[in-house]
Tab-separated table of C-alpha atoms in Angstrom:
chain	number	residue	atom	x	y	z
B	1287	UNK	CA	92.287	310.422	134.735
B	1288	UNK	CA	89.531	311.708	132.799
B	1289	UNK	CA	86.350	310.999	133.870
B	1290	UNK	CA	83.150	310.144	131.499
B	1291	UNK	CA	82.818	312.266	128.336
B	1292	UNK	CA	79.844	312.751	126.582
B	1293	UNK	CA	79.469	315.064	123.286
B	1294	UNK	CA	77.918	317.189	122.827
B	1295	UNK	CA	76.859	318.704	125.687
B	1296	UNK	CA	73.792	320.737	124.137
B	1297	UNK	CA	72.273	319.446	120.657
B	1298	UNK	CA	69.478	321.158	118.558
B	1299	UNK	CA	67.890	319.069	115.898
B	1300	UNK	CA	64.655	319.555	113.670
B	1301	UNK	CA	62.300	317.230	113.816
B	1302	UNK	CA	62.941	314.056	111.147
B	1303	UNK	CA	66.560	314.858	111.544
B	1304	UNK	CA	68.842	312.387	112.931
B	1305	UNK	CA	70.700	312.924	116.786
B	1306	UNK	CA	73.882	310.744	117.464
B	1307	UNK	CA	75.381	311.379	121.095
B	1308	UNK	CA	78.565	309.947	121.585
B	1309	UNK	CA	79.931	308.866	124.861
B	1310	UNK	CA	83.377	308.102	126.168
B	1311	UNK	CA	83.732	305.774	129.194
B	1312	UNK	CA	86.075	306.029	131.923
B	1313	UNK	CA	89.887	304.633	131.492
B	1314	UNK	CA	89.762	300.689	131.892
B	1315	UNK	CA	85.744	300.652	131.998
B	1316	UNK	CA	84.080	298.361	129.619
B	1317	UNK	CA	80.205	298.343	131.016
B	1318	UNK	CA	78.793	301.643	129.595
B	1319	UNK	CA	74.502	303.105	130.285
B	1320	UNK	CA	72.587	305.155	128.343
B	1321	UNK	CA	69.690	306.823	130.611
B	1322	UNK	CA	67.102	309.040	129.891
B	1323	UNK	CA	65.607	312.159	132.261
B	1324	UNK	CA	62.525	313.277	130.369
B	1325	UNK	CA	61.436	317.256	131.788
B	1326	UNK	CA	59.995	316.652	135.103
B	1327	UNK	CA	61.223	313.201	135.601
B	1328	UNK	CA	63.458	310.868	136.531
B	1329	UNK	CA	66.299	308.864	135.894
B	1330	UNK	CA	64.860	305.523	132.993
B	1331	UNK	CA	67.606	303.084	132.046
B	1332	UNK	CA	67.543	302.793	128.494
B	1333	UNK	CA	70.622	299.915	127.418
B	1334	UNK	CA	73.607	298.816	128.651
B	1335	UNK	CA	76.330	297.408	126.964
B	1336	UNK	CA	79.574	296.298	127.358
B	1337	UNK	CA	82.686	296.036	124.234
B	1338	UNK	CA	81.008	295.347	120.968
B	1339	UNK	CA	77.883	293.817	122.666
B	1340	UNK	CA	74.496	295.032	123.603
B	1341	UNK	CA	73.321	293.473	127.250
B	1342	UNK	CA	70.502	295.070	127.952
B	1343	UNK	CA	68.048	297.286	125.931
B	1344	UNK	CA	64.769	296.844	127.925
B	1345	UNK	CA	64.540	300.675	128.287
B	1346	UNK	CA	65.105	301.793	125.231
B	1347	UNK	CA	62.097	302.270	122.933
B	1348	UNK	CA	61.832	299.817	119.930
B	1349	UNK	CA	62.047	302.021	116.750
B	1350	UNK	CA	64.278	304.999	115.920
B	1351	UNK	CA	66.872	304.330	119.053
B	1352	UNK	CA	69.992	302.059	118.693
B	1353	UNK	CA	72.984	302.003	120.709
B	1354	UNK	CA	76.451	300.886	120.018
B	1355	UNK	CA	79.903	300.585	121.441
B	1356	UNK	CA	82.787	299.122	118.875
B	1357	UNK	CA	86.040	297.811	119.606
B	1358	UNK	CA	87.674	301.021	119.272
B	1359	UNK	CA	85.585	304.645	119.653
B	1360	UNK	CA	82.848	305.679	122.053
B	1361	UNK	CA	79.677	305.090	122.690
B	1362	UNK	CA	76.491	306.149	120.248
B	1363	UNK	CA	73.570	306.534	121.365
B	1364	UNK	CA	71.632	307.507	117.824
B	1365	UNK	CA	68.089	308.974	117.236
B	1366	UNK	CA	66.439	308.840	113.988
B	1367	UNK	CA	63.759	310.883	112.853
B	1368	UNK	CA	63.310	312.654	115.960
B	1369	UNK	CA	60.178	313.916	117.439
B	1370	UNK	CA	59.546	316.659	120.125
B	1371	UNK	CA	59.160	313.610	122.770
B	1372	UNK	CA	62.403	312.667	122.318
B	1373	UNK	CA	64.039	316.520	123.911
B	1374	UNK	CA	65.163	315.276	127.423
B	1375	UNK	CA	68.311	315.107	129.072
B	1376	UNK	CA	70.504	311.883	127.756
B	1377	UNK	CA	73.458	310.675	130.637
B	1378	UNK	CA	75.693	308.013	129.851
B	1379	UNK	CA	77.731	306.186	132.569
B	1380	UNK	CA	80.350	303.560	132.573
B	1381	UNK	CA	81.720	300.970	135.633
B	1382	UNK	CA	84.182	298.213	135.735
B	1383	UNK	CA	81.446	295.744	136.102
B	1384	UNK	CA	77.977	295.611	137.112
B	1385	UNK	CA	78.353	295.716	140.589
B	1386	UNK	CA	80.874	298.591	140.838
B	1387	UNK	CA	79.449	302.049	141.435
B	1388	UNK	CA	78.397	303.865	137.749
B	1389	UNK	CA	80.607	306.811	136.803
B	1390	UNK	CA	77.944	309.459	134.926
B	1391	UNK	CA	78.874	312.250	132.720
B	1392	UNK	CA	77.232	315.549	132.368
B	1393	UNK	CA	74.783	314.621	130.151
B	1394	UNK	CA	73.324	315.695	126.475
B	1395	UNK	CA	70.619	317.973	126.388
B	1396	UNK	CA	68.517	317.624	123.104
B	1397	UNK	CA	66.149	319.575	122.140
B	1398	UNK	CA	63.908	319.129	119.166
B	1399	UNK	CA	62.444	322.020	117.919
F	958	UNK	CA	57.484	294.820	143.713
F	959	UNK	CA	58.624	294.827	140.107
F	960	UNK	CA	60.033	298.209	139.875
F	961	UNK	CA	62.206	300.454	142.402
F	962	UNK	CA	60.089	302.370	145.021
F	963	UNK	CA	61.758	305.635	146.961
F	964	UNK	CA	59.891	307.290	149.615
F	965	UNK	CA	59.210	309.835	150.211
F	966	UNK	CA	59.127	312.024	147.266
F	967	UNK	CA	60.484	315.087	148.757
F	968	UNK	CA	62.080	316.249	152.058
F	969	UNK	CA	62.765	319.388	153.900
F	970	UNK	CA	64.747	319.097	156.890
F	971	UNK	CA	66.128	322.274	159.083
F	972	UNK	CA	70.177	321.913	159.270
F	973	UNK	CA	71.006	319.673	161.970
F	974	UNK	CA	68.103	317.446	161.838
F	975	UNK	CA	68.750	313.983	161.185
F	976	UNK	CA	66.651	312.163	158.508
F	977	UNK	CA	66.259	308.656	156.463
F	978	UNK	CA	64.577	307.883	153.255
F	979	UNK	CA	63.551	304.233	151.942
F	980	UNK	CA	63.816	302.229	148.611
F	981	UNK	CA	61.921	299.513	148.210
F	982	UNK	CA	62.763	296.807	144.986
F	983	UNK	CA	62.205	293.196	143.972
F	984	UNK	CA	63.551	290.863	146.593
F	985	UNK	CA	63.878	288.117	144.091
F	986	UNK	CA	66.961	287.903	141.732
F	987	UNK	CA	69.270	290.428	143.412
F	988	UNK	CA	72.461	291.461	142.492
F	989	UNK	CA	73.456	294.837	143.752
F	990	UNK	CA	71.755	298.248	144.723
F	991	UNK	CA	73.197	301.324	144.407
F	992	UNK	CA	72.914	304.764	146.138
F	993	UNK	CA	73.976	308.066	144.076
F	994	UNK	CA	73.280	311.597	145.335
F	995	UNK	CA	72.276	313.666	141.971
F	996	UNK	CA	72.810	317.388	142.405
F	997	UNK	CA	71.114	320.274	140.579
F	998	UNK	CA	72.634	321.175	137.052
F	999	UNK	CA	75.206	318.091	137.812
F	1000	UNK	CA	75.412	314.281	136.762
F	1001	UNK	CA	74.775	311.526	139.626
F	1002	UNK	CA	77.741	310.566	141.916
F	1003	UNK	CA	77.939	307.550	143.232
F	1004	UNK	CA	77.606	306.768	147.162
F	1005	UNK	CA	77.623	303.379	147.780
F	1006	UNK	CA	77.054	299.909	146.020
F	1007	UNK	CA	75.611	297.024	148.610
F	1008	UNK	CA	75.566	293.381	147.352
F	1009	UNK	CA	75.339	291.446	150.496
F	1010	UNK	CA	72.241	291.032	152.486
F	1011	UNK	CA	72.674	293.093	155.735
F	1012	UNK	CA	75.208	295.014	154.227
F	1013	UNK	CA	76.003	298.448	156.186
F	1014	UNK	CA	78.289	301.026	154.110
F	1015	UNK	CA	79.025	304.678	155.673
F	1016	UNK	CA	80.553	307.660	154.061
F	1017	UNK	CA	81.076	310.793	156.467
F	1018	UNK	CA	77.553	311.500	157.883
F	1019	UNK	CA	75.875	309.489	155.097
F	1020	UNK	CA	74.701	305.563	155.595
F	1021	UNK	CA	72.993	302.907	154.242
F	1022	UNK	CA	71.789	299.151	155.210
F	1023	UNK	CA	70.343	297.185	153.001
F	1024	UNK	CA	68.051	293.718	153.626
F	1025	UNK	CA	67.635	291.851	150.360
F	1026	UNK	CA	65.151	289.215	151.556
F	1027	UNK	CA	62.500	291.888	152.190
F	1028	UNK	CA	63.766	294.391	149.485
F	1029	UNK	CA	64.258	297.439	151.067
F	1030	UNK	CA	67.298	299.703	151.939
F	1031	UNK	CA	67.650	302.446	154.060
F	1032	UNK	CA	69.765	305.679	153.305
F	1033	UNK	CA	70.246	307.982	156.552
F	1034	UNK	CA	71.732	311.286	156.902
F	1035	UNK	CA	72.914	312.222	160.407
F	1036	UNK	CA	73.207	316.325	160.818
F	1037	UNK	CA	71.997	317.276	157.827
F	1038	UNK	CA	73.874	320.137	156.318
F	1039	UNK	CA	72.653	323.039	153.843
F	1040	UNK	CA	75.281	321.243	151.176
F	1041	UNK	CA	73.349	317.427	151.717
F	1042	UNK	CA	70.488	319.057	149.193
F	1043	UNK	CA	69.927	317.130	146.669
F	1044	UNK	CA	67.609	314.217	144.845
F	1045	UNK	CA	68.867	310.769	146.348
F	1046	UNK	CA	68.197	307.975	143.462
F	1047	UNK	CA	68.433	303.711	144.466
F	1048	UNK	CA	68.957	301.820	141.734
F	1049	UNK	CA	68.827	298.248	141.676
F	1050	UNK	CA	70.594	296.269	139.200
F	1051	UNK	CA	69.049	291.980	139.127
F	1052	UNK	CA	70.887	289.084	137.957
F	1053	UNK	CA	69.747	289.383	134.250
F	1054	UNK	CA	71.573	292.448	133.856
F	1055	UNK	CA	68.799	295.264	134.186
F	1056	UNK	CA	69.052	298.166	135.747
F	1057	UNK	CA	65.994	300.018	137.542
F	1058	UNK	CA	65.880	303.304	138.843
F	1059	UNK	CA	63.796	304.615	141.233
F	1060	UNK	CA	62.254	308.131	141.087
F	1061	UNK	CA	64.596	309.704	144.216
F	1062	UNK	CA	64.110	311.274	147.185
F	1063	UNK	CA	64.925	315.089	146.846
F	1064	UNK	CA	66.441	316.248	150.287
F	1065	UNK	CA	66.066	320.463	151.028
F	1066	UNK	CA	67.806	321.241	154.011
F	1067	UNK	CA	67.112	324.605	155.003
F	1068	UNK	CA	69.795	326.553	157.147
């Protein structure tokens, strides 16, 4: 039972170029989280969605970031025009339901150069 | 409180000591908070999800209560091993659908 996959694991982009991280949620888990761990910080919640809809995107800055998770596929978590401030550490997780523990995968790192 | 609160920031413990760590969230409009133990160069695990004011989970040497009318929970770590170090992160998730973070506690236990 493979556990959360997120792709790729490292990811170099210019700056202005475009950064799409895709993430695969656990077997049988429809909620899926996109979180952000910026150098020297913490864990920020960026959006949450479950099949085909987005819940919550409170965390997730206004322009340049979307998020979506069709029917069938995994996860995107897509950057355009990326600036330096953007290089962090991207995890995605996925539960059964919003109360069930989160299941996180190892991560993206981007870096913008 | 409006956003998740851990304290302290850091810990160092000698192996065998006991220790306990707080997290501190909005008391209004809870739905669950969750415990995860995050180690170095890995992803978060999960530890335990509470929903249920005066809820008490316990995992091996690891436990947690949790009092949602006052908005605090507990995590406490009896014997602390070498292997316990790592950065413990509450999150709090509220009935419209968010989902908070707080800035965890990192744990150094030194042998």
């Amino acid at each position: 039972n493979a556990g959360v996959m997120q792709n790729p694991r490292h990811l170099v982009r210019r700056r202005g170029q475009e950064a799409r991280l895709r993430c695969s949620p656990m077997k049988g888990h429809s909620h899926v989280y996109w979180y952000r761990q910026l150098p020297e910080e913490g864990l920020k919640f960026m959006v949450y969605l479950q099949k085909e809809n987005i819940i919550d995107e409170s965390g997730m800055p206004k322009e340049r970031f979307s998020a979506e998770f069709p029917k069938e596929g995994p996860s995107i978590l897509r950057i355009q025009q990326v600036v330096r401030g953007d290089s962090a550490a991207y995890f995605c997780a996925s539960s059964p339901g919003l109360s069930q523990p989160q299941h996180f995968g190892d991560g993206t790192r981007l870096s913008i150069l | 409180i409006l956003n998740v609160e851990q304290s302290p920031q850091s810990l160092h413990v000698q192996e065998g000591d006991s220790t306990n760590f707080t997290c501190s969230f909005p008391s209004s409009n809870f739905y669950a908070l969750h415990w995860y133990r995050w180690e170095t160069a890995k992803s978060p695990e999960a530890l335990f999800v509470m929903t249920l004011n005066g809820d008490e989970k316990k995992k091996g040497r690891i436990s947690a209560t949790l009092n949602t009318k006052e908005g605090y929970s507990y995590l406490y770590i009896k014997g602390s091993q070498p292997e316990d170090s790592a950065t413990y992160l509450c999150a709090f998730s509220g009935g419209n659908n968010d989902m908070r973070f707080g800035a965890g506690t990192r744990l150094t236990v030194k042998p």
